[in-house]
Short mmCIF file of C-alpha atoms in Angstrom, two decimals:
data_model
loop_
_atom_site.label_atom_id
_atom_site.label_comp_id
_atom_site.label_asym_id
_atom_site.label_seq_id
_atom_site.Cartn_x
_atom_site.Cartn_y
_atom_site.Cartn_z
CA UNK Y 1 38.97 -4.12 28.60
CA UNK Y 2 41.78 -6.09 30.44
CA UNK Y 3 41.74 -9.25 32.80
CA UNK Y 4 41.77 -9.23 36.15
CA UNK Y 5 45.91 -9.83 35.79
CA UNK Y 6 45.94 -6.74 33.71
CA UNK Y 7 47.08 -7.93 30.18
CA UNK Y 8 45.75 -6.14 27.26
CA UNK Y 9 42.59 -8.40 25.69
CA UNK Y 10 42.21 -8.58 22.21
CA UNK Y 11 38.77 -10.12 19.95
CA UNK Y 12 39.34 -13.08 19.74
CA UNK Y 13 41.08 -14.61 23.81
CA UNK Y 14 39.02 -16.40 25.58
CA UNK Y 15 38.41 -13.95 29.00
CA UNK Y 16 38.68 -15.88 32.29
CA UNK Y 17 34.74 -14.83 33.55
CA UNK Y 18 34.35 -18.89 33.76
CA UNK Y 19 35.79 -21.49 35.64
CA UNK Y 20 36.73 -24.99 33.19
CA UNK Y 21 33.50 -26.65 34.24
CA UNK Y 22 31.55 -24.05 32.95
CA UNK Y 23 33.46 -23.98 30.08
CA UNK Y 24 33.15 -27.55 29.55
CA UNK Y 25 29.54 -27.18 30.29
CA UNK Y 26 28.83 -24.71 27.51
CA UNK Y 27 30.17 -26.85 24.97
CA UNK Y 28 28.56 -29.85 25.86
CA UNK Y 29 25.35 -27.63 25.31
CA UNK Y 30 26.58 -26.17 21.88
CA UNK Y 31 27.48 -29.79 20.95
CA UNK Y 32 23.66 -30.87 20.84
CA UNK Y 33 22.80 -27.70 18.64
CA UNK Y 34 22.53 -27.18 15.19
CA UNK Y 35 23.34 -23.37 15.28
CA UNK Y 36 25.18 -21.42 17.48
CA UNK Y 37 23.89 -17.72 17.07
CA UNK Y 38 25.19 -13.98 18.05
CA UNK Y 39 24.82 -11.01 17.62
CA UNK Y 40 26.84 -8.58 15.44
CA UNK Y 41 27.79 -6.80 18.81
CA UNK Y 42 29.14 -9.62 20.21
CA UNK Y 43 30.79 -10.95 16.88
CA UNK Y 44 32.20 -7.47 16.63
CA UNK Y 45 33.54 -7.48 20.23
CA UNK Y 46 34.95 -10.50 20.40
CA UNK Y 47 35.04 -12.22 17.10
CA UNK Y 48 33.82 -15.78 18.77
CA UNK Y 49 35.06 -19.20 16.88
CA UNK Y 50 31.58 -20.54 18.16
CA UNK Y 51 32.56 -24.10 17.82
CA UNK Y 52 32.27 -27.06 20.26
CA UNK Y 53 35.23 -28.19 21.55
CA UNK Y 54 36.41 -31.20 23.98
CA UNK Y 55 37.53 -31.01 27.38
CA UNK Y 56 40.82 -31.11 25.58
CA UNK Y 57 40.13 -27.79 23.65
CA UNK Y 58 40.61 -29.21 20.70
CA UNK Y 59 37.55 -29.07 18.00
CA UNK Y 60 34.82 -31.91 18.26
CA UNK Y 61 34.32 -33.38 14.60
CA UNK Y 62 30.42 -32.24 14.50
CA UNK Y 63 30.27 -28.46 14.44
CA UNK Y 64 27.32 -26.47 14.76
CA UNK Y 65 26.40 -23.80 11.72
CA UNK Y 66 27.64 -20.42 12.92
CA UNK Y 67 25.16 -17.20 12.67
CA UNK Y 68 25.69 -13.79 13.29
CA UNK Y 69 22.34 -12.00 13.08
CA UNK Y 70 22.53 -7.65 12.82
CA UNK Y 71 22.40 -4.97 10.47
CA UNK Y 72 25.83 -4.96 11.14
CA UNK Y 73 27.25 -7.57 9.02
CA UNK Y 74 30.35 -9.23 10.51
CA UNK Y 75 33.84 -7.37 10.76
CA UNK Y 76 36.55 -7.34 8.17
CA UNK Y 77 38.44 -10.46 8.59
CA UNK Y 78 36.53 -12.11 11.47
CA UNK Y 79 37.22 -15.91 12.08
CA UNK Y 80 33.22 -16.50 11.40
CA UNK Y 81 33.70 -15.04 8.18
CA UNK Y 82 36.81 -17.35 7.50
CA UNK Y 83 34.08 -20.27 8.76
CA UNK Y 84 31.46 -20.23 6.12
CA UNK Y 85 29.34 -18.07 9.07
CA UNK Y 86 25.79 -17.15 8.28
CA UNK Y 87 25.08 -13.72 8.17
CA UNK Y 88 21.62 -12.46 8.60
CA UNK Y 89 20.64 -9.23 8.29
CA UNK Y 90 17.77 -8.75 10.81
CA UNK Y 91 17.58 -8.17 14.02
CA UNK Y 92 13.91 -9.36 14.35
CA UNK Y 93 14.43 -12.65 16.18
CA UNK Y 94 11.82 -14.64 14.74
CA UNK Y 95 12.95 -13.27 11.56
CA UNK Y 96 16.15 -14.78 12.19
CA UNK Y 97 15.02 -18.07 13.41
CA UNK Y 98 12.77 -18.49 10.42
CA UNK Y 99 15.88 -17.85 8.07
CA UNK Y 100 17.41 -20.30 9.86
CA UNK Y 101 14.54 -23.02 9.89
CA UNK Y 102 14.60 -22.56 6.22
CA UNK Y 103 18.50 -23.36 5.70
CA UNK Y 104 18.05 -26.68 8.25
CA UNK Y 105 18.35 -25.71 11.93
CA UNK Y 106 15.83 -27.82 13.82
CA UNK Y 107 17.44 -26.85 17.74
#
């Protein structure tokens, strides 16, 4: 996959698909959640920090838990593994949502 300049992407850069106010959008969203959840596609592809950041970039002090759910399990030295990231092992949503009820996620 490359950018529309052409550079070579890597898991991991943030693509330019959205403008900064979407962006900034997003993480105003993720900032009122108490779990930010993927798949292990995704976490595969991409190998998302899932945090909430300012308009800044920089980390906001409240972070969301992180959850990658998938038979999958999450890559060899991904960052959400590095993060304390919930794995779960499912890929029945409401199985997943109920696993996550139980450890505290409310929204």
């Amino acid at each position: 996959m490359t950018s529309p300049s052409h550079d070579v992407w890597t898991p991991g850069d943030v693509l330019p698909t959205a403008g900064h106010p979407a962006r900034h959008d997003v993480h105003d969203l993720r900032a009122d959640a108490d779990t930010i959840l993927v798949g292990t596609g995704t976490a595969w592809t991409d190998d998302p920090r899932l945090t909430v950041r300012d308009r800044r970039g920089q980390d906001r002090p409240r972070q969301p838990r992180r959850a990658v759910m998938g038979l999958r399990g999450l890559r060899p030295g991904s960052v959400l593994d590095d993060t304390g990231g919930v794995a779960l092992d499912t890929r029945d949503p409401r199985e997943a949502l109920k696993r996550l009820w139980d450890l505290g996620s409310r929204h």
